[in-house]
CSV table of C-alpha atoms (C1' of nucleotides) in Angstrom, one decimal:
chain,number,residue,atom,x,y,z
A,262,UNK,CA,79.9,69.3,79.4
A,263,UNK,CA,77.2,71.8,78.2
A,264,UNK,CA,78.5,73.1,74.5
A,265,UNK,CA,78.5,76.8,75.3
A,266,UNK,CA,80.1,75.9,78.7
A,267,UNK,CA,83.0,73.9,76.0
A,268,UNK,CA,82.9,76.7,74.0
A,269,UNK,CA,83.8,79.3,76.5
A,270,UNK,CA,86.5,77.4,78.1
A,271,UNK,CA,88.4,77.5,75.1
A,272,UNK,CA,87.8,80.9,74.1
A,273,UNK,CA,89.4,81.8,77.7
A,274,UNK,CA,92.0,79.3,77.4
A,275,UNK,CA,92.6,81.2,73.9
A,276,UNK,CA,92.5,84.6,75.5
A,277,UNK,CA,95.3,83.0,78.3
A,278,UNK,CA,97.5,82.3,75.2
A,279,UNK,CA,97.1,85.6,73.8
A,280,UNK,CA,97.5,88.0,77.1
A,281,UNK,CA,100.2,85.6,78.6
A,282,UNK,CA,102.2,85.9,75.4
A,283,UNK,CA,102.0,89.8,75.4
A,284,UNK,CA,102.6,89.9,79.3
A,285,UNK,CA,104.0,86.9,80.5
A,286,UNK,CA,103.7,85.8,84.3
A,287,UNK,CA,102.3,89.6,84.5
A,288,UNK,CA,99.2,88.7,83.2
A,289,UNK,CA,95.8,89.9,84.5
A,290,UNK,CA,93.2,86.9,85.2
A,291,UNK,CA,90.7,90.0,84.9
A,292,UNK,CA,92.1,90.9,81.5
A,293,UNK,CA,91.8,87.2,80.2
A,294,UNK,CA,88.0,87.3,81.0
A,295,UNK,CA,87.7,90.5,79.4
A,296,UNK,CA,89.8,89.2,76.5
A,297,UNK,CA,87.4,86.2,76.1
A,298,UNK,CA,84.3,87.9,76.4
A,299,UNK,CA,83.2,86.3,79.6
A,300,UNK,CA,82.7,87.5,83.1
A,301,UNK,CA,85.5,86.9,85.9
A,302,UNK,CA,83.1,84.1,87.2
A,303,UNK,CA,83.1,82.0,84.2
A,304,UNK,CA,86.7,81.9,84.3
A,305,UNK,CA,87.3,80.5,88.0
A,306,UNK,CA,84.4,77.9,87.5
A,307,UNK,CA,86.5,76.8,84.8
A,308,UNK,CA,89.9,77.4,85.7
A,309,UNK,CA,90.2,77.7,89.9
A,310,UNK,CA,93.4,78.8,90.2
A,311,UNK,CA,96.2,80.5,87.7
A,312,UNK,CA,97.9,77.4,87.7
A,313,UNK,CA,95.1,75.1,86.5
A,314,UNK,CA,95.1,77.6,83.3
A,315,UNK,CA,98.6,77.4,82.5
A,316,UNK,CA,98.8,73.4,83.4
A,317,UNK,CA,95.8,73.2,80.4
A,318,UNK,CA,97.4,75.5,78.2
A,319,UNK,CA,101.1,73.7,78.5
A,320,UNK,CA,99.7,70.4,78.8
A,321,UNK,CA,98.2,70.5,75.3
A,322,UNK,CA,101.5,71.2,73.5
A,323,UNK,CA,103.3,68.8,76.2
A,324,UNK,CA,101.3,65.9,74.7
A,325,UNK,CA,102.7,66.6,71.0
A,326,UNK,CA,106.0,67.2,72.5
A,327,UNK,CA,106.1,63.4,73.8
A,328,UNK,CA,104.4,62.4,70.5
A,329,UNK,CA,107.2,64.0,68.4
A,330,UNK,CA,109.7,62.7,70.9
A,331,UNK,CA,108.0,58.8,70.5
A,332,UNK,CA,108.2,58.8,66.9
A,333,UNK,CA,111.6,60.4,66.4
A,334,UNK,CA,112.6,57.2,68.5
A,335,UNK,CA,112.4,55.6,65.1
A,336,UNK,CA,114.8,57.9,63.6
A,337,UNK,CA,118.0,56.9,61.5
A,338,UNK,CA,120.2,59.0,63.2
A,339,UNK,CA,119.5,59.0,67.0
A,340,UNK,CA,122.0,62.1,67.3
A,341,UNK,CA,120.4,63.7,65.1
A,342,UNK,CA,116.8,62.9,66.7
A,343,UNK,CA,118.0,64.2,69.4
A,344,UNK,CA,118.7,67.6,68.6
A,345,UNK,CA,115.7,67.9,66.6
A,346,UNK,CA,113.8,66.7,69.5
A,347,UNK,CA,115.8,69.4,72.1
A,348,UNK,CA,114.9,72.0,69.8
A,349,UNK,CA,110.8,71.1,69.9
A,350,UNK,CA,111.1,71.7,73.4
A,351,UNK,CA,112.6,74.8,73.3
A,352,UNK,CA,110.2,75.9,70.8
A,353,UNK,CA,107.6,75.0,73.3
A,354,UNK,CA,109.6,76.5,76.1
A,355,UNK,CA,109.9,80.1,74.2
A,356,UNK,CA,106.1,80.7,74.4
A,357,UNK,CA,104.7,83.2,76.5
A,358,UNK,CA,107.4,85.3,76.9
A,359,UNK,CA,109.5,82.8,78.2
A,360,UNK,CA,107.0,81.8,81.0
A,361,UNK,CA,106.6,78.5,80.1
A,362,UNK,CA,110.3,77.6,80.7
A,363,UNK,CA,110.3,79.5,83.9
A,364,UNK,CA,106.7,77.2,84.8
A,365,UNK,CA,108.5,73.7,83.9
A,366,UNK,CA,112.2,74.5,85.6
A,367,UNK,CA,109.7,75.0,88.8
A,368,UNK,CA,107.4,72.3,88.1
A,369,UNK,CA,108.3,71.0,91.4
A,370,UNK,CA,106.8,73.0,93.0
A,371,UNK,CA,103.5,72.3,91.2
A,372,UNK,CA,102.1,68.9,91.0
A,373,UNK,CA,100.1,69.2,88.1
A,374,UNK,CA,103.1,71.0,86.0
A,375,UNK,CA,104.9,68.2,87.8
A,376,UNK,CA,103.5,65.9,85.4
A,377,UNK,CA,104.3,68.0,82.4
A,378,UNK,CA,107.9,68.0,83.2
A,379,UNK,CA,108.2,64.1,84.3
A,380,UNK,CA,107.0,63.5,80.9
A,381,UNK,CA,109.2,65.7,78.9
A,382,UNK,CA,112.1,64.3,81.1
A,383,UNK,CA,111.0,60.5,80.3
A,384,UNK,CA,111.2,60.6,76.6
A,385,UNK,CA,114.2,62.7,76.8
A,386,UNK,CA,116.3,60.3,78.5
A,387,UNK,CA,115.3,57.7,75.9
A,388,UNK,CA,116.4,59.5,73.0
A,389,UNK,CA,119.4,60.4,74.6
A,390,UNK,CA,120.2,57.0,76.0
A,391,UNK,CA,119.6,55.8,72.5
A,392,UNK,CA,121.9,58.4,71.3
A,393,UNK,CA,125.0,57.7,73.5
A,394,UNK,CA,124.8,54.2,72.7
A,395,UNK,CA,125.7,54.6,69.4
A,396,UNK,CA,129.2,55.3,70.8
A,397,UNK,CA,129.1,53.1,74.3
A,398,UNK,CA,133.0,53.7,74.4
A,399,UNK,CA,132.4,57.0,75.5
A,400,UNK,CA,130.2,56.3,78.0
A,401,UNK,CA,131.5,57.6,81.0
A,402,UNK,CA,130.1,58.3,84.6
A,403,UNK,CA,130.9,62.5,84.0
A,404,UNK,CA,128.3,62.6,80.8
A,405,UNK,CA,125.7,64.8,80.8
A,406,UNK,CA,122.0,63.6,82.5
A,407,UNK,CA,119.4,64.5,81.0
A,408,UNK,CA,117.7,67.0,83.8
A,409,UNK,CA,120.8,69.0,83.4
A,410,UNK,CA,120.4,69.0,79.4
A,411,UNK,CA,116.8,70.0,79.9
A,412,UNK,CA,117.2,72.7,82.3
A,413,UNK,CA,120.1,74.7,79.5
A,414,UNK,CA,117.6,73.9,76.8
A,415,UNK,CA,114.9,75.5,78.3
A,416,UNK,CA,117.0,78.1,80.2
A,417,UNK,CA,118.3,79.1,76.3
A,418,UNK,CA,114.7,79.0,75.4
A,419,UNK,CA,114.1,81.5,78.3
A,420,UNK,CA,116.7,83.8,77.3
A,421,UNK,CA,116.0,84.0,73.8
A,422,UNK,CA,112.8,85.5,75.0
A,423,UNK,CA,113.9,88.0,77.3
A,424,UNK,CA,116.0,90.1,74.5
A,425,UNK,CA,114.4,91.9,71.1
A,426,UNK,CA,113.7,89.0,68.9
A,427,UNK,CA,116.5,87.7,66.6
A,428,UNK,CA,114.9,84.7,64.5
A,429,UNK,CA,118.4,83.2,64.6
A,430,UNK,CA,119.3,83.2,67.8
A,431,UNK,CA,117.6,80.4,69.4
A,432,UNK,CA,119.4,78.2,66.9
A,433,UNK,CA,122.8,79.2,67.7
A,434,UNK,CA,122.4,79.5,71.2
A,435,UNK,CA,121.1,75.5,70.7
A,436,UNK,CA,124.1,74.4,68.8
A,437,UNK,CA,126.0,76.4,71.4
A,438,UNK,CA,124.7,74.7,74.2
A,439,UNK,CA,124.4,70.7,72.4
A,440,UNK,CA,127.9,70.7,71.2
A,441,UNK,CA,129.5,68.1,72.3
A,442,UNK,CA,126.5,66.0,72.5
A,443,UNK,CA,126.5,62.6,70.3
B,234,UNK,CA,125.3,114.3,101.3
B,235,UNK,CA,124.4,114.7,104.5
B,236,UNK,CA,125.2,111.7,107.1
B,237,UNK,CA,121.6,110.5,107.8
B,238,UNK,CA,121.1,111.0,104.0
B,239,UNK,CA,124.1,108.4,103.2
B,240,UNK,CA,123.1,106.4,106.2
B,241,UNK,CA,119.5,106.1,104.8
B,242,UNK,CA,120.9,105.8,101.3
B,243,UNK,CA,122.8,102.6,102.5
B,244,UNK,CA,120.1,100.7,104.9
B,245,UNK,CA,117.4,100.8,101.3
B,246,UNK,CA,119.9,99.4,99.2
B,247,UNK,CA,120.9,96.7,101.6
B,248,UNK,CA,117.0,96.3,102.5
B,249,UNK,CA,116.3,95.6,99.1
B,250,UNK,CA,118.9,93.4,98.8
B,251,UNK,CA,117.4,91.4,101.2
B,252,UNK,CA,113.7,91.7,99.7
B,253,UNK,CA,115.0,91.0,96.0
B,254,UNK,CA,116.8,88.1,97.3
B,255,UNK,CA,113.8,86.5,99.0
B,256,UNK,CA,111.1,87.8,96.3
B,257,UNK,CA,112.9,88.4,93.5
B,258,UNK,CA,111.0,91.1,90.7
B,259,UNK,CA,107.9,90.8,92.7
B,260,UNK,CA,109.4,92.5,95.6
B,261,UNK,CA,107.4,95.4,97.0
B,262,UNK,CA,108.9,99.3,97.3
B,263,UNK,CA,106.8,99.7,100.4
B,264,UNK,CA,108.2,96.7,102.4
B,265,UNK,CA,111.8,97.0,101.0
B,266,UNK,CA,111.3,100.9,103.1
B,267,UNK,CA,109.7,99.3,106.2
B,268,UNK,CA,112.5,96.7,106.3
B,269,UNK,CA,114.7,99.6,106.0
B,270,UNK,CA,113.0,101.6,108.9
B,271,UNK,CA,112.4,104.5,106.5
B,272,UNK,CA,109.1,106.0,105.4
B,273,UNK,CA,108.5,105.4,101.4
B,274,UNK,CA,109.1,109.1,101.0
B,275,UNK,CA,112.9,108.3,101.4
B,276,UNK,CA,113.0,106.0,99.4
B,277,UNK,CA,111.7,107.9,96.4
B,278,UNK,CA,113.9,110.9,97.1
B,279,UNK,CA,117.1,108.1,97.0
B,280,UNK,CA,115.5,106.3,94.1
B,281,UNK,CA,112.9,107.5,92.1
B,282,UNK,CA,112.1,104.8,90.1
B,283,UNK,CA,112.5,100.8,90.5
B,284,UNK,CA,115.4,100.8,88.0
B,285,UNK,CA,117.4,103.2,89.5
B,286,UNK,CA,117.3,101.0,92.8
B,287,UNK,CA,118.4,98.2,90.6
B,288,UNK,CA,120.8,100.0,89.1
B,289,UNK,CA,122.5,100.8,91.8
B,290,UNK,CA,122.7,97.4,93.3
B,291,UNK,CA,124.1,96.2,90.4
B,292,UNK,CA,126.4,98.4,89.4
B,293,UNK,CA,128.9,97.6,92.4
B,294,UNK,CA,128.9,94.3,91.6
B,295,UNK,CA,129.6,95.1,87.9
B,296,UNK,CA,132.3,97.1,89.0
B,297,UNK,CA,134.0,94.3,90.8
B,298,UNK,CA,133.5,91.9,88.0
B,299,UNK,CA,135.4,94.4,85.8
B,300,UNK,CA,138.3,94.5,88.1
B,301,UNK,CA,138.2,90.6,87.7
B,302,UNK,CA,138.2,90.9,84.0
B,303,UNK,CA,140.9,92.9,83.9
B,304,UNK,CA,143.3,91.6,86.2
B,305,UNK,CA,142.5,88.0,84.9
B,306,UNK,CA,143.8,89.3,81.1
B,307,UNK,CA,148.0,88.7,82.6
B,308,UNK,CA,146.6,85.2,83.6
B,309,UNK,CA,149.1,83.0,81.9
B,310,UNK,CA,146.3,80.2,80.8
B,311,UNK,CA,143.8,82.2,78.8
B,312,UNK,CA,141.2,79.4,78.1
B,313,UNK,CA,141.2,79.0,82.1
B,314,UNK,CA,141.1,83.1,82.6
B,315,UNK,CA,138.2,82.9,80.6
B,316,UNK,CA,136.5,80.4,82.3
B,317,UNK,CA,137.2,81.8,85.5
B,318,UNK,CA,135.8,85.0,84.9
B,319,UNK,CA,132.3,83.5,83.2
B,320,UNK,CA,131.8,81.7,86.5
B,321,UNK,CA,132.3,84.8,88.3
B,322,UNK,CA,129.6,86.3,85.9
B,323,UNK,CA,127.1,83.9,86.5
B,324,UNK,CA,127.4,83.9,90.4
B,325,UNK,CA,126.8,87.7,90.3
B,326,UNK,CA,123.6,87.1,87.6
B,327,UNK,CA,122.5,84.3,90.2
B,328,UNK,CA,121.8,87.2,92.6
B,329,UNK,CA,118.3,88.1,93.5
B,330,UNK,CA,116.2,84.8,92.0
B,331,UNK,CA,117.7,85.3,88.5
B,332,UNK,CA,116.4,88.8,88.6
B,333,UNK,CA,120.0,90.2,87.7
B,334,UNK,CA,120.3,87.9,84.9
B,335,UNK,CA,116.9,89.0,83.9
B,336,UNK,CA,117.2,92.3,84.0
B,337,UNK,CA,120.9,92.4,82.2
B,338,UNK,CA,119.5,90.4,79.4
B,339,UNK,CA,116.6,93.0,79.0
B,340,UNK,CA,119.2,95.9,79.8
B,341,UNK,CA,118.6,96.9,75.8
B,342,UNK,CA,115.4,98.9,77.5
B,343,UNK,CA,116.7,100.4,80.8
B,344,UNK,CA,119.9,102.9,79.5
B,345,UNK,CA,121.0,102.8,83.0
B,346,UNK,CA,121.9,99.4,82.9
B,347,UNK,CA,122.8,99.2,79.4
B,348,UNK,CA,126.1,100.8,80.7
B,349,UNK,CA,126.8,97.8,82.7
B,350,UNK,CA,125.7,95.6,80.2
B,351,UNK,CA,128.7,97.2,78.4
B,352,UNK,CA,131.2,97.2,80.5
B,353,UNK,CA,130.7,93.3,81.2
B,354,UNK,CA,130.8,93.0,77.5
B,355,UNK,CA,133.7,94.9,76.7
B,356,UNK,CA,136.1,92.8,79.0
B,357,UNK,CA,134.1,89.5,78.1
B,358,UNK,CA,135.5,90.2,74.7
B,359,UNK,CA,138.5,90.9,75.5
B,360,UNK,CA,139.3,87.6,77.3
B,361,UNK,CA,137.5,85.5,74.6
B,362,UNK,CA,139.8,87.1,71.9
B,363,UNK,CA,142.8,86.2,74.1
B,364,UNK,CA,141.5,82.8,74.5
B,365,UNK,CA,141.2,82.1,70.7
B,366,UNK,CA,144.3,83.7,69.4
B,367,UNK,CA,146.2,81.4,71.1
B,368,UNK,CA,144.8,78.7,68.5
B,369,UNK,CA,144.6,80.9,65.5
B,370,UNK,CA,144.2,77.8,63.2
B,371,UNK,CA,140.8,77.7,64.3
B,372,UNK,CA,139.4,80.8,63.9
B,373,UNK,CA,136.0,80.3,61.8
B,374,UNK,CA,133.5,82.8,60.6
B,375,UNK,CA,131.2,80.8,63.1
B,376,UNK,CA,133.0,80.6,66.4
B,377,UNK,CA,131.2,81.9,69.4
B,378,UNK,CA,130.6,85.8,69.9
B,379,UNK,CA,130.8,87.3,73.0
B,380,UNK,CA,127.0,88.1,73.2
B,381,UNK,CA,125.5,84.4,73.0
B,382,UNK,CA,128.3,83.3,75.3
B,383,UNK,CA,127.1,85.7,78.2
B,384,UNK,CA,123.5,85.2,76.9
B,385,UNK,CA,124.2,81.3,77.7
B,386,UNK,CA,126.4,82.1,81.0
B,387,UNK,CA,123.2,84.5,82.3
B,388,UNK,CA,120.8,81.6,81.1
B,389,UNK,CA,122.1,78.7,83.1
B,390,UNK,CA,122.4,80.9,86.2
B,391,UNK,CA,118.9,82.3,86.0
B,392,UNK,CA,118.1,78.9,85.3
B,393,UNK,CA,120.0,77.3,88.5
B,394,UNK,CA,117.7,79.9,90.7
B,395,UNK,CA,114.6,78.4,89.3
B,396,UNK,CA,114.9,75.2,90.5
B,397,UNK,CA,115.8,73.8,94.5
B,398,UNK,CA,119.2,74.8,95.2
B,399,UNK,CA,121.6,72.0,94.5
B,400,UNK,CA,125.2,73.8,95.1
B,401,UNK,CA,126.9,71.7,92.3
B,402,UNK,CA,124.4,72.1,89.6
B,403,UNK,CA,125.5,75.7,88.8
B,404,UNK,CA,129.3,74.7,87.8
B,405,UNK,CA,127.9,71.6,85.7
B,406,UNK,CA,126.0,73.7,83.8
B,407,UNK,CA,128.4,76.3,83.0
B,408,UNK,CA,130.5,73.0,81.8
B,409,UNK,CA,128.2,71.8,79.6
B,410,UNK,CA,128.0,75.1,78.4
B,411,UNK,CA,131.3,76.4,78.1
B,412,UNK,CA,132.4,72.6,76.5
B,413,UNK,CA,134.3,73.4,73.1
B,414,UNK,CA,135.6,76.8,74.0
B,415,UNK,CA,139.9,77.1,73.9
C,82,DT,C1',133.2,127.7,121.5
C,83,DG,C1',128.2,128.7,121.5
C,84,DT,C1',123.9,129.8,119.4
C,85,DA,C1',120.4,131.0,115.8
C,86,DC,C1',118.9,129.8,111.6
C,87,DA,C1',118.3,128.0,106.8
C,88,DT,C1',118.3,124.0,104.4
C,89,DC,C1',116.8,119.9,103.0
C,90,DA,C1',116.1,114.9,104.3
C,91,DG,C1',112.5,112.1,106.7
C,92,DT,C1',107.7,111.1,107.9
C,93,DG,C1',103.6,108.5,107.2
C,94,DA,C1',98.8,109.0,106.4
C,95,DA,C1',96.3,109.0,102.4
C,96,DC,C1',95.3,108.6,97.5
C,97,DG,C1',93.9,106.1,93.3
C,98,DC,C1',94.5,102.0,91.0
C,99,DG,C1',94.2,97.3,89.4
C,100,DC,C1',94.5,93.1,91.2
C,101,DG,C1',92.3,88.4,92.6
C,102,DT,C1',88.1,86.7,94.1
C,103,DT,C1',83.1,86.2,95.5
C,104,DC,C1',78.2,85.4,95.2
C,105,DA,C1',73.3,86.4,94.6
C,106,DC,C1',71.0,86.5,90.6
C,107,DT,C1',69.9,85.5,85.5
C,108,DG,C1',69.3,82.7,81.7
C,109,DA,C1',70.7,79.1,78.4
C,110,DT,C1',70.9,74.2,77.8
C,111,DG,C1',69.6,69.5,77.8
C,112,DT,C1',66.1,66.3,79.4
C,113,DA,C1',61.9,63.9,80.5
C,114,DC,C1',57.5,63.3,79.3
D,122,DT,C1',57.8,66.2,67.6
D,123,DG,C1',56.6,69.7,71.2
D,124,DT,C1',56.7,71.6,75.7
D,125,DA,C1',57.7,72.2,80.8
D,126,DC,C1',61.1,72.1,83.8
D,127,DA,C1',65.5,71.2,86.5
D,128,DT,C1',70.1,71.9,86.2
D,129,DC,C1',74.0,74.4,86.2
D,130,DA,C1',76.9,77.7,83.5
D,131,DG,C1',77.3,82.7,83.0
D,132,DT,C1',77.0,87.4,84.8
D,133,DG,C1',79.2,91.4,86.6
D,134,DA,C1',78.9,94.6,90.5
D,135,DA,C1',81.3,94.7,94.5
D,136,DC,C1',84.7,93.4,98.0
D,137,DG,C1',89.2,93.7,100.4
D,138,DC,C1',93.9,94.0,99.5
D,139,DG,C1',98.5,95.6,98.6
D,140,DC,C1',100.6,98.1,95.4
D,141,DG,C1',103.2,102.5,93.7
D,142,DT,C1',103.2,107.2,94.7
D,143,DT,C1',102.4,111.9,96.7
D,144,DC,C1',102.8,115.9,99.8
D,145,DA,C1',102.0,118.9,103.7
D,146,DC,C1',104.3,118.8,107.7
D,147,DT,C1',108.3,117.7,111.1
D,148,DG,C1',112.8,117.7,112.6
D,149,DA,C1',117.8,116.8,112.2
D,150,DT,C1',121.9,118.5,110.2
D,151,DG,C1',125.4,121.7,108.9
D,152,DT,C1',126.6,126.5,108.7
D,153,DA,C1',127.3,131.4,109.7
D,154,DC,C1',128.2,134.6,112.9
DNA sequence: TGTACATCAGTGAACGCGCGTTCACTGATGTAC
DNA sequence: TGTACATCAGTGAACGCGCGTTCACTGATGTAC
């Protein structure tokens, strides 16, 4: 790839951060462009379609998600990883006004974003098998899957966007929503 | 009113029932009128802005889950009462794609729907109170406040019309949610 | 009860706007000699 | 190393579209006599 062509795609996909942060899914493609200082053309040679811009903006931080979920793997406390793991991704999840979460709980739809989410949802259900081991006596056929501890984490992460910003909230609505976890 | 007015009045608010439901926020004014068999100009002099169309479609509900609320406080189980009337909640914040749960967890902008924002709040705290006195003992500075718990409830259910509709998932994430409460 | 009229709700074509998207043209880059 | 050229990325005016919104006009309703 030519450098300034390099160069460009990243200042849009920088601009897509900024303007889908400060307008969610509302976002202008237009506006990006304009944002990053390159015609409407340049964008869809690089980017097609809306979604190919957000899978390559999600993507990036979906690949240090499953790093931070590998390593933690190795942690003392696999309860403990967990959590700390659950609240990267709803970190991740907050961005954009809350978009991202809304993007991954749809994935399905999208078979790029697909990928994303199959991802997040395979290193998640190895730290949480990991964790319920610890305590195999409890194991029992009602405990909760990890699709359905995904979606609340993410749908917490959603929330905590949609309301004037509260720097604790996201925590509490986390401990909230994993009590009762290992 | 006059009866065509009241006639009129009714066929947009069930119209854009109908066009919420299928399109959620990105429903148009124009279409919600031609589904209603009205010219737009009607529907302006009924609503003149978007909120006040939501409003009003909310605010029956609101009403009703009220009622609920109130006649759930002589329920001789509290904890139960209380989980009762969150499900009843998140059913009516399911409405419209997740647009009412969206909209209620935003209502801090609109002052219209601040007022049902209240009222939901108001008997939501009542019930929780009930629910916890009835183990004093526990009471601790950090228990859960009435806010994050309907932030949570309106979270899963927004969250439950992201994804396909599975009919189950709704009341196994409100479990997971409301785990630990009295 | 019947009729004439004033009121006000309904109409829908039309407006301006910003959107996503295209494409003929320009020009910078990287390469081959 | 220097130069000529082919490639392909960038440009940005322009398009069609559907949106929210308006307003001069029509006509149904309810009322007063």
């Amino acid at each position: 790839m030519r450098i300034d062509a390099r160069q460009n795609r990243e200042r849009v996909l920088s601009a897509a951060r900024a303007e889908f942060t400060a307008h969610g899914g509302a976002a202008s493609l237009n506006k990006i462009a304009q944002r990053a200082g390159v015609g409407p053309g340049t964008l869809y040679r690089h980017f097609p379609s809306l979604a190919d811009l957000l899978v390559a903006i999600i993507a990036e931080d979906v690949t240090a998600l499953c790093a931070r979920g590998e390593s933690l793997l190795g942690h003392p406390r696999p309860g403990e990883a967990l959590r700390e793991w659950l609240r990267a991704v709803a970190v991740h999840s907050s961005a954009m006004r809350g978009l991202v979460a809304a993007e991954l709980l749809g994935a399905a739809q999208n078979p790029a974003l697909s990928d994303c989410h199959t991802a997040i949802r395979a290193i998640g259900a190895k730290l949480l098998r990991r964790a319920d081991d610890l305590r195999a006596e409890d194991l029992r056929p009602g405990r909760t899957g990890i699709d359905d501890l995904l979606t609340v984490v993410n749908a917490v992460a959603w929330a905590a966007e949609q309301t004037a910003h509260d720097p604790d909230r996201l925590d509490r609505l986390l401990a909230l929503v994993t009590r009762g976890l290992p």
